[in-house]
XYZ file of C-alpha atoms in Angstrom:
644
model
C 88.662 118.851 103.180
C 86.841 121.546 105.164
C 88.190 121.472 108.695
C 87.562 123.686 111.654
C 91.059 124.470 112.942
C 91.188 125.743 116.586
C 93.403 128.668 116.954
C 96.393 128.447 119.317
C 98.991 125.586 119.459
C 98.736 122.827 121.980
C 101.477 123.067 124.611
C 103.169 120.011 125.960
C 104.349 121.424 129.192
C 107.748 120.022 128.773
C 110.485 121.892 130.645
C 112.998 124.139 128.876
C 116.691 123.655 128.752
C 119.052 120.939 127.779
C 117.150 117.843 127.017
C 119.478 115.782 129.113
C 118.449 117.474 132.190
C 114.687 118.244 131.596
C 113.303 115.208 133.368
C 115.399 115.433 136.543
C 114.749 119.228 136.780
C 111.055 118.717 136.141
C 110.751 116.151 138.927
C 112.222 118.524 141.427
C 109.632 121.139 140.261
C 106.625 118.752 140.713
C 104.351 119.132 143.660
C 104.284 116.347 146.071
C 101.661 114.668 148.317
C 102.576 114.097 151.971
C 102.939 110.299 152.476
C 100.429 110.598 155.275
C 97.982 112.127 152.973
C 98.316 109.570 150.117
C 96.003 107.050 151.663
C 93.314 109.626 151.454
C 93.250 109.582 147.587
C 91.727 107.046 145.405
C 93.042 106.372 141.876
C 91.201 104.340 139.279
C 93.515 102.377 137.015
C 91.698 100.977 133.967
C 93.858 98.147 132.323
C 96.270 95.542 133.807
C 98.792 95.070 131.137
C 102.384 96.337 131.569
C 101.346 99.927 131.961
C 98.294 99.304 134.179
C 99.931 96.689 136.452
C 103.109 98.561 136.917
C 101.218 101.932 137.705
C 98.637 100.228 140.022
C 101.262 98.375 141.961
C 103.607 101.456 142.174
C 101.078 103.790 143.298
C 99.628 101.425 145.893
C 103.281 100.985 147.110
C 103.531 104.768 147.549
C 100.294 104.569 149.757
C 97.382 105.588 147.457
C 94.199 103.414 147.363
C 93.930 102.015 143.889
C 90.907 100.543 142.167
C 92.206 98.445 139.265
C 89.905 97.097 136.465
C 90.548 94.176 134.094
C 88.445 93.250 131.118
C 89.828 89.742 131.333
C 89.266 87.089 133.984
C 92.775 87.624 135.363
C 95.597 90.383 134.684
C 97.876 87.699 133.368
C 95.745 87.484 130.116
C 96.529 91.264 129.257
C 97.594 91.606 125.654
C 101.185 92.498 126.859
C 101.911 88.790 126.975
C 101.905 88.768 123.132
C 105.042 91.092 122.771
C 107.379 88.348 122.273
C 110.691 89.657 121.107
C 112.193 91.905 123.784
C 112.547 95.180 125.389
C 114.957 98.003 124.663
C 117.278 99.695 127.039
C 120.522 101.704 126.625
C 122.764 99.878 128.939
C 125.505 99.131 126.241
C 126.258 95.742 127.794
C 127.826 94.468 124.398
C 130.021 97.550 124.342
C 128.995 98.267 120.807
C 128.472 101.943 120.808
C 125.053 102.252 122.346
C 124.122 105.083 124.746
C 121.052 107.094 125.925
C 121.668 109.696 123.228
C 121.810 106.770 120.522
C 118.556 105.273 121.695
C 116.996 108.718 121.753
C 118.288 109.299 118.096
C 117.141 105.973 116.809
C 113.579 106.427 118.300
C 113.129 109.940 116.830
C 114.616 108.917 113.486
C 112.563 105.607 113.459
C 109.453 107.630 114.036
C 110.202 109.739 110.923
C 110.543 112.956 113.125
C 106.977 113.110 114.263
C 107.507 112.497 117.943
C 108.034 115.002 120.827
C 111.897 115.076 121.704
C 111.283 115.641 125.666
C 109.204 112.438 125.958
C 111.545 110.329 123.732
C 114.721 111.408 125.542
C 113.027 110.649 129.003
C 112.075 107.290 127.712
C 115.741 106.459 126.727
C 116.920 107.848 129.943
C 114.790 105.650 131.996
C 115.227 102.409 130.048
C 118.159 101.151 132.087
C 116.011 101.551 135.328
C 113.453 99.224 133.733
C 115.777 96.335 133.263
C 117.095 96.735 136.836
C 113.453 96.761 138.075
C 112.553 93.730 136.128
C 115.550 91.716 137.122
C 114.744 92.368 140.822
C 111.387 90.922 140.146
C 112.799 87.726 138.887
C 112.177 88.238 135.213
C 114.279 85.431 133.569
C 116.163 87.446 130.887
C 118.518 85.578 128.651
C 121.985 85.440 129.901
C 125.430 84.974 128.350
C 127.751 82.018 129.309
C 129.391 84.093 132.057
C 125.972 85.114 133.619
C 125.596 88.717 132.222
C 122.253 89.703 130.480
C 122.203 88.932 126.910
C 121.312 91.374 124.138
C 120.165 90.941 120.506
C 119.385 93.278 117.472
C 116.117 94.640 116.462
C 115.013 96.624 113.451
C 116.118 100.307 113.068
C 119.367 100.046 115.118
C 122.816 99.036 114.468
C 123.477 98.117 118.065
C 122.252 95.242 120.296
C 120.191 96.764 122.969
C 117.166 94.384 123.149
C 116.905 92.297 126.408
C 114.824 89.217 125.926
C 113.457 85.986 127.594
C 113.489 83.623 124.661
C 110.465 84.424 122.565
C 108.280 85.093 125.749
C 109.469 88.504 126.789
C 106.086 90.231 127.133
C 104.789 87.284 129.178
C 107.658 87.153 131.542
C 107.717 90.861 131.996
C 103.825 90.953 132.723
C 104.259 88.113 135.216
C 106.910 90.370 136.992
C 104.398 93.253 137.110
C 101.452 90.876 138.036
C 103.460 89.593 141.072
C 104.068 93.100 142.248
C 100.288 93.986 141.595
C 99.078 90.839 143.513
C 101.323 91.710 146.381
C 99.493 95.050 146.707
C 96.082 93.216 146.374
C 97.127 90.997 149.334
C 98.173 94.097 151.255
C 94.833 95.665 150.656
C 95.982 98.766 148.822
C 94.768 97.528 145.386
C 91.236 96.190 144.697
C 91.202 94.291 141.596
C 88.005 94.019 139.494
C 88.096 91.489 136.928
C 85.657 91.149 133.961
C 84.730 94.780 133.883
C 84.603 96.930 130.771
C 84.910 100.760 131.146
C 82.058 102.353 129.124
C 82.355 105.903 129.995
C 84.250 108.537 131.992
C 82.406 110.816 134.617
C 83.537 114.324 134.413
C 82.704 116.697 137.227
C 83.592 120.552 136.868
C 85.912 119.590 133.973
C 87.914 116.987 135.899
C 87.923 113.088 135.632
C 86.343 111.753 138.691
C 85.041 108.287 137.923
C 84.174 105.786 135.535
C 81.173 103.663 134.524
C 81.807 99.985 134.040
C 79.659 96.931 132.790
C 80.161 93.585 134.739
C 80.619 91.291 131.943
C 79.348 88.379 133.876
C 76.120 89.745 135.454
C 75.523 92.765 132.872
C 75.198 95.283 135.729
C 76.323 98.726 135.054
C 78.576 99.974 138.027
C 79.772 103.435 139.208
C 83.320 104.083 140.563
C 84.404 107.353 142.029
C 88.169 108.458 142.418
C 90.329 111.427 142.520
C 91.931 110.493 139.255
C 91.635 108.074 136.473
C 94.559 106.409 134.642
C 93.585 104.875 131.314
C 95.994 101.993 130.442
C 93.825 100.097 127.721
C 96.092 99.633 124.880
C 95.794 100.446 121.179
C 93.043 100.160 118.585
C 94.403 98.153 115.610
C 91.367 95.886 115.885
C 89.561 98.454 114.065
C 90.963 96.753 111.017
C 89.184 93.565 112.220
C 92.222 91.216 111.299
C 95.211 92.435 113.284
C 97.892 91.004 115.615
C 95.920 92.229 118.655
C 93.749 89.935 120.941
C 90.211 89.779 119.677
C 88.872 91.566 123.043
C 91.444 94.467 122.500
C 89.209 97.375 121.656
C 89.106 101.272 121.539
C 85.831 101.704 123.616
C 87.409 103.252 126.809
C 89.734 105.648 124.965
C 86.920 106.514 122.408
C 84.345 107.305 125.053
C 86.976 109.561 126.870
C 87.513 111.321 123.576
C 83.862 111.993 123.299
C 83.898 113.498 126.747
C 86.637 116.041 125.742
C 90.017 114.198 125.522
C 91.770 114.977 122.240
C 92.684 112.096 119.957
C 96.210 112.478 118.391
C 97.481 111.144 115.109
C 94.834 108.311 114.675
C 95.897 107.381 111.167
C 99.475 106.375 112.558
C 99.087 102.706 112.444
C 101.989 100.497 112.536
C 102.048 97.558 109.966
C 104.225 94.725 111.250
C 106.314 92.962 108.674
C 106.421 89.429 110.224
C 102.862 88.068 110.498
C 101.516 84.748 109.387
C 99.613 85.681 106.209
C 95.731 85.796 106.258
C 94.057 82.631 105.084
C 90.443 83.675 104.825
C 87.479 85.410 106.188
C 86.767 82.766 108.988
C 89.915 84.109 110.882
C 89.245 86.291 113.830
C 92.807 87.626 114.200
C 96.322 87.269 112.793
C 99.243 85.739 114.521
C 102.467 87.673 114.809
C 105.905 86.132 114.521
C 108.176 88.129 116.608
C 110.560 90.580 114.920
C 113.426 88.904 116.729
C 113.341 86.388 114.002
C 114.885 89.015 111.657
C 118.219 88.647 113.562
C 118.816 85.323 111.930
C 116.162 84.831 109.304
C 116.745 86.146 105.784
C 113.779 87.496 103.769
C 113.346 86.676 99.975
C 111.117 86.065 97.086
C 111.838 84.613 93.621
C 113.402 86.984 91.186
C 110.951 85.919 88.529
C 107.278 86.930 88.956
C 104.847 83.863 88.966
C 107.621 81.339 90.069
C 105.491 78.762 91.857
C 108.386 76.225 92.612
C 108.951 75.056 96.146
C 111.334 77.192 97.978
C 114.035 74.344 98.050
C 113.782 74.178 94.206
C 114.769 77.773 93.644
C 118.511 78.089 93.500
C 120.429 80.873 95.152
C 121.010 82.901 92.044
C 117.261 83.041 91.341
C 116.421 84.409 94.851
C 115.994 88.134 95.646
C 116.963 88.873 99.216
C 115.328 92.322 98.567
C 115.877 93.974 101.930
C 119.684 93.240 101.772
C 119.695 94.375 98.239
C 117.834 97.593 98.743
C 119.104 98.495 102.420
C 122.514 97.054 102.621
C 123.500 99.029 105.801
C 120.596 97.492 107.690
C 119.509 94.569 105.572
C 116.810 92.503 107.233
C 116.858 94.813 110.314
C 115.277 97.962 108.689
C 112.407 99.453 110.700
C 109.071 97.900 110.531
C 107.424 100.300 108.122
C 110.342 100.034 105.620
C 110.252 96.240 105.682
C 106.469 96.107 105.363
C 106.477 98.497 102.314
C 109.167 96.474 100.591
C 107.318 93.306 101.178
C 104.161 94.751 99.698
C 106.010 96.010 96.708
C 107.434 92.811 95.656
C 104.149 91.111 96.129
C 102.383 93.757 94.095
C 104.954 92.844 91.391
C 103.622 89.305 91.200
C 106.705 87.879 93.092
C 104.920 87.045 96.221
C 104.719 83.329 97.488
C 102.109 80.907 98.874
C 98.504 80.262 97.922
C 97.475 83.667 97.848
C 100.718 85.385 96.525
C 100.584 87.721 99.565
C 103.587 86.471 101.362
C 107.333 86.340 101.339
C 109.880 83.817 102.629
C 111.689 84.187 105.964
C 114.482 81.680 105.751
C 116.666 80.068 108.544
C 118.710 77.794 106.478
C 121.939 80.005 106.512
C 121.482 80.617 110.258
C 121.322 76.827 111.013
C 124.360 76.333 108.882
C 126.092 79.049 110.533
C 125.046 78.662 114.249
C 123.953 74.961 114.291
C 120.477 73.628 114.803
C 120.751 73.682 118.538
C 121.462 77.374 118.817
C 118.534 78.311 116.527
C 116.248 75.981 118.505
C 117.422 77.545 121.730
C 116.634 81.036 120.514
C 113.262 80.465 118.754
C 111.955 77.140 119.614
C 108.681 78.233 121.030
C 108.069 80.722 117.861
C 108.886 77.852 115.583
C 106.508 75.563 117.349
C 103.747 78.164 117.215
C 104.359 78.596 113.476
C 104.134 74.790 112.990
C 100.955 74.334 115.038
C 99.142 77.028 112.910
C 100.493 76.237 109.368
C 101.490 72.548 109.687
C 104.953 73.458 108.389
C 108.252 73.352 110.456
C 110.525 76.419 109.980
C 113.569 74.024 110.520
C 112.679 72.371 107.211
C 111.015 75.034 105.029
C 111.142 78.874 105.155
C 108.326 80.664 107.039
C 105.793 82.517 105.017
C 105.109 86.109 106.429
C 103.297 89.229 105.321
C 102.552 92.754 106.984
C 99.514 93.192 109.153
C 98.145 95.835 111.438
C 99.873 95.754 114.776
C 100.575 98.736 116.909
C 98.868 102.128 117.080
C 101.266 105.222 117.343
C 98.088 107.351 117.535
C 96.113 107.649 120.825
C 94.693 110.053 123.325
C 96.859 113.317 123.414
C 98.786 113.794 126.637
C 101.240 116.427 127.875
C 104.698 115.771 129.394
C 102.976 114.650 132.586
C 100.963 112.068 130.726
C 97.788 113.994 131.399
C 95.195 114.359 128.699
C 93.149 117.500 127.874
C 90.758 116.446 130.670
C 92.395 117.288 134.018
C 92.720 114.274 136.192
C 92.659 111.793 133.217
C 96.046 110.374 132.739
C 96.786 107.985 129.777
C 99.729 105.413 129.781
C 101.333 103.059 127.384
C 99.863 102.365 123.884
C 96.590 104.235 124.793
C 98.473 107.476 124.459
C 100.296 108.844 121.352
C 103.400 110.258 122.905
C 106.630 108.522 122.182
C 106.742 106.834 118.767
C 105.860 109.475 116.128
C 104.875 107.727 112.765
C 106.438 104.364 113.382
C 107.436 102.590 116.439
C 110.894 100.735 116.686
C 110.584 96.994 117.610
C 110.968 96.300 121.332
C 109.950 99.747 122.417
C 106.297 99.025 123.379
C 107.191 97.140 126.532
C 109.829 99.897 127.306
C 107.140 102.625 127.149
C 104.521 100.771 129.109
C 106.781 100.022 131.815
C 108.461 103.414 131.846
C 105.053 105.241 132.029
C 103.886 102.924 134.906
C 106.950 102.514 137.131
C 108.787 105.660 136.502
C 106.747 108.596 135.213
C 103.324 108.602 136.497
C 104.241 108.051 140.184
C 105.794 111.495 140.037
C 103.427 113.342 137.660
C 100.328 112.048 139.177
C 101.145 113.410 142.621
C 101.560 116.902 140.875
C 97.879 116.670 139.934
C 96.530 115.343 143.183
C 98.440 117.848 145.338
C 96.069 120.346 143.979
C 93.029 118.376 144.611
C 91.111 117.924 147.772
C 90.547 114.120 148.183
C 87.209 112.408 148.231
C 85.195 115.397 147.001
C 82.966 113.384 144.657
C 81.018 110.220 145.307
C 79.002 107.897 143.160
C 75.777 109.530 144.302
C 76.871 112.755 142.471
C 74.454 113.804 139.683
C 77.098 113.496 137.193
C 77.391 109.706 137.773
C 73.558 109.369 137.334
C 73.753 111.246 134.131
C 76.666 109.178 132.645
C 75.194 105.993 133.658
C 71.818 106.954 131.897
C 73.915 107.788 128.775
C 75.452 104.354 128.853
C 72.183 102.699 129.499
C 70.519 104.474 126.655
C 73.242 103.221 124.193
C 72.842 99.552 125.311
C 69.081 99.837 124.935
C 69.384 101.463 121.466
C 71.615 98.592 120.404
C 69.118 95.934 121.638
C 66.176 97.600 120.144
C 67.332 97.587 116.474
C 66.789 94.024 115.886
C 68.160 93.961 112.361
C 69.442 91.247 110.048
C 73.224 91.645 110.169
C 75.707 90.717 112.885
C 78.071 93.299 114.443
C 80.844 91.084 113.057
C 79.703 91.629 109.549
C 79.860 95.395 109.972
C 83.319 95.012 111.623
C 84.541 92.989 108.715
C 83.433 95.345 106.203
C 84.900 98.399 108.001
C 88.259 96.435 108.464
C 88.543 95.734 104.676
C 87.695 99.359 103.780
C 90.500 100.614 106.173
C 93.062 98.036 105.220
C 92.410 98.491 101.390
C 92.402 102.264 101.360
C 94.026 103.520 104.734
C 96.362 100.750 105.184
C 99.989 100.328 103.926
C 99.503 102.863 100.996
C 96.872 105.575 100.623
C 95.889 108.042 98.162
C 93.527 111.156 98.455
C 90.797 109.615 96.304
C 90.677 106.338 97.876
C 90.538 107.882 101.396
C 87.748 110.223 100.344
C 85.730 107.149 98.978
C 86.332 105.392 102.047
C 85.065 108.167 104.422
C 81.820 108.087 102.280
C 81.551 104.266 102.615
C 82.182 104.208 106.369
C 79.424 106.913 106.927
C 77.011 104.761 104.913
C 78.167 101.541 106.855
C 77.545 103.448 110.153
C 74.148 104.459 109.129
C 73.232 100.885 108.020
C 74.786 99.553 111.414
C 72.194 101.645 113.472
C 69.404 100.481 111.257
C 70.246 96.782 110.676
C 72.476 95.425 113.324
C 71.139 92.348 115.298
C 72.158 92.087 118.920
C 70.442 89.058 120.665
C 69.799 88.634 124.250
C 69.399 91.378 127.036
C 71.540 93.947 128.786
C 71.134 92.628 132.254
C 73.056 89.320 131.917
C 76.114 87.915 130.339
C 76.002 89.011 126.653
C 79.199 89.016 124.594
C 77.195 89.918 121.415
C 76.119 93.124 123.158
C 79.799 93.820 124.262
C 81.014 93.360 120.753
C 78.410 95.575 119.117
C 79.239 98.423 121.464
C 82.872 98.182 120.401
C 81.950 98.001 116.733
C 79.827 101.167 116.938
C 82.890 102.968 118.415
C 85.082 101.540 115.616
C 82.594 102.916 113.047
C 83.265 106.467 114.437
C 86.965 105.986 115.064
C 87.465 104.460 111.564
C 86.160 107.752 110.023
C 88.483 109.792 112.214
C 91.495 107.671 111.031
C 90.451 108.227 107.407
C 90.004 112.062 108.014
C 93.346 112.311 109.722
C 94.985 110.319 106.797
C 93.483 112.666 104.300
C 94.334 115.760 106.161
C 98.045 114.768 106.471
C 99.310 115.715 103.048
C 102.643 113.908 103.303
C 104.117 110.441 103.701
C 105.856 109.674 106.926
C 106.722 106.423 108.721
C 103.858 103.868 108.155
C 101.691 106.441 106.374
C 102.726 106.176 102.769
C 100.767 108.498 100.562
C 101.250 107.570 96.982
C 101.217 111.206 95.883
C 104.249 111.856 98.199
C 107.010 109.357 97.198
C 110.392 109.389 95.642
C 111.259 107.755 92.403
C 112.401 104.827 94.399
C 109.150 104.330 96.266
C 110.473 105.994 99.603
C 108.135 108.202 101.690
C 108.510 112.001 101.132
C 107.556 114.156 104.284
C 106.347 117.621 104.151
C 108.217 119.123 107.051
C 107.238 122.689 106.370
C 103.512 122.029 106.763
C 103.139 119.002 108.895
C 105.784 119.064 111.628
C 103.139 118.764 114.246
C 100.822 116.448 116.090
C 97.358 116.486 114.840
C 95.025 116.342 117.889
C 91.377 115.991 117.133
C 88.287 117.244 119.335
C 85.052 115.440 119.039
C 82.328 118.053 117.965
C 79.389 115.874 118.462
C 79.473 114.931 114.680
C 81.947 112.214 113.731
C 82.356 113.788 110.296
C 83.335 117.066 111.535
C 86.120 116.909 114.205
C 88.111 120.185 115.250
C 91.713 120.132 114.734
C 94.322 121.174 117.309
C 97.946 121.304 116.496
C 101.042 120.685 118.803
C 104.108 122.007 116.895
C 107.027 119.733 117.160
C 110.472 121.275 117.682
C 113.666 119.495 116.732
C 116.573 121.152 118.711
C 118.543 118.117 119.304
C 117.941 115.831 116.312
C 117.907 117.673 112.945
C 115.141 116.917 110.482
C 116.596 114.590 107.727
C 115.506 112.223 105.139
C 115.556 108.620 106.668
C 118.309 106.531 105.055
C 118.783 102.878 105.877
C 120.797 102.162 102.805
């Protein structure tokens, strides 16, 4: 592939010295804003999930004026509520050998050595503070009989470090952040703007100074000026059409920032989650995730014999293959997500999958109920079991769940430095919208940890460092850059409405998702990726000639909203494929069939690809420019991941 590679490596700006002291030393070196001056600055926070709500509330508490934007009707509907299983923290309450260093090591190893050490250590270091913060907010974490906080295990670790609130951890954490946010709304330091979608970034003299939003109720385009912009809009796995993400989760805000100059890092690093209710047909709009916490007590198996169509209760123990326990005895059912997903796909490809489609494996709780008792299993997982029963009509208390891997979390995202600032000064990116902490695969229960860490404990320090060098209020919405950016947005809206084709945006989205899932999903090969790139380009060309968007642009129009997102997916999808083709190795979730061992395990190419691939938009979606951030491993040495 002919790529333009920009000379000079990207610098993360991480401090030197022992990794244990980098964050403390860096905080001391950061510039500060006088408390009396903070009220002069306005910060635009886009998103109200865990990263957005925690950042908005904390910055307002510090004295900044905050404008907070929410695509839903209320911040409580942010997709963070769907993270059910738990949140990691290195508190070592069970006294089973955990530490900040072990959480750091597990995260680097789980990400297949493609994450930045400095950021990951900071995340592990601050994890304990997050739990204390959330307990103070009243988050009802599960507790042991004596009153201490309970922990359970998650994939990729041999210690129990995951704090949880039954199967509702994300919801309870979001309610805690939401309560802090609404307190600041009541105090007048946060202005909350619901039902707004960010459609572009306003850049003045190279700095992010505002955004353009569309009022999703009235259709009006609105201008917002600020001294900095925080992007907290989540990931982009909905590019695959069917994913575990909410239907309204999308990539538009991040992609429009990318087209304004923010580098997009590792876009092909997509997490495939192993415990999802299998796809049933094209009429579905999304897939439902069953929490990874179920792998604590559930055993995953398939029949040993291909084509065995008997009911699970008719298959005796000696004819069952508990394949994760067999292949990875040290971790068993608690291997990392990418390992479990690949193994499930492999046994299904062998013809040993179960269910109507053959694309499922069993997650069985029979042994757990015999060992723990029905009441204990019900106490731990009742809401998840009820959700499964409502969707499938089967009770996991009576028959094993059927699960299969599905697109879930995106490790890729906008590139940020150690201060969480993108390559556009003033544009900071938090949570899943950035790339920074998870490498090629995210460990379970680390998404909530990163979102809250970024919002509560990192950005309050690092944003001040940027604002201290900026004079407040220098740009208002009557600046020419706002008029030009709004005109660009309006031109895109008018172009979509004028096509008047025959196919819906949903049709195009489905076709794109199937192309990516089939060829740039769990397994990938160069020929298939090249073919997909060509097909995406043809699909995008057809989209701009044949999409049909009914209605107008100056009123409520969900078809228009959706079409704009699909237009961005069609460009992002090509970048995902280009990145997958460029990365000539297997790592984490990214299995290249031409880079695997005899046992089917991924084989990395550390000599050539120990770097972050950060892509610059050139104006042509098919010809992005590559920037590279070299990854140094001074504390965790490169090694082949082994969970056996």
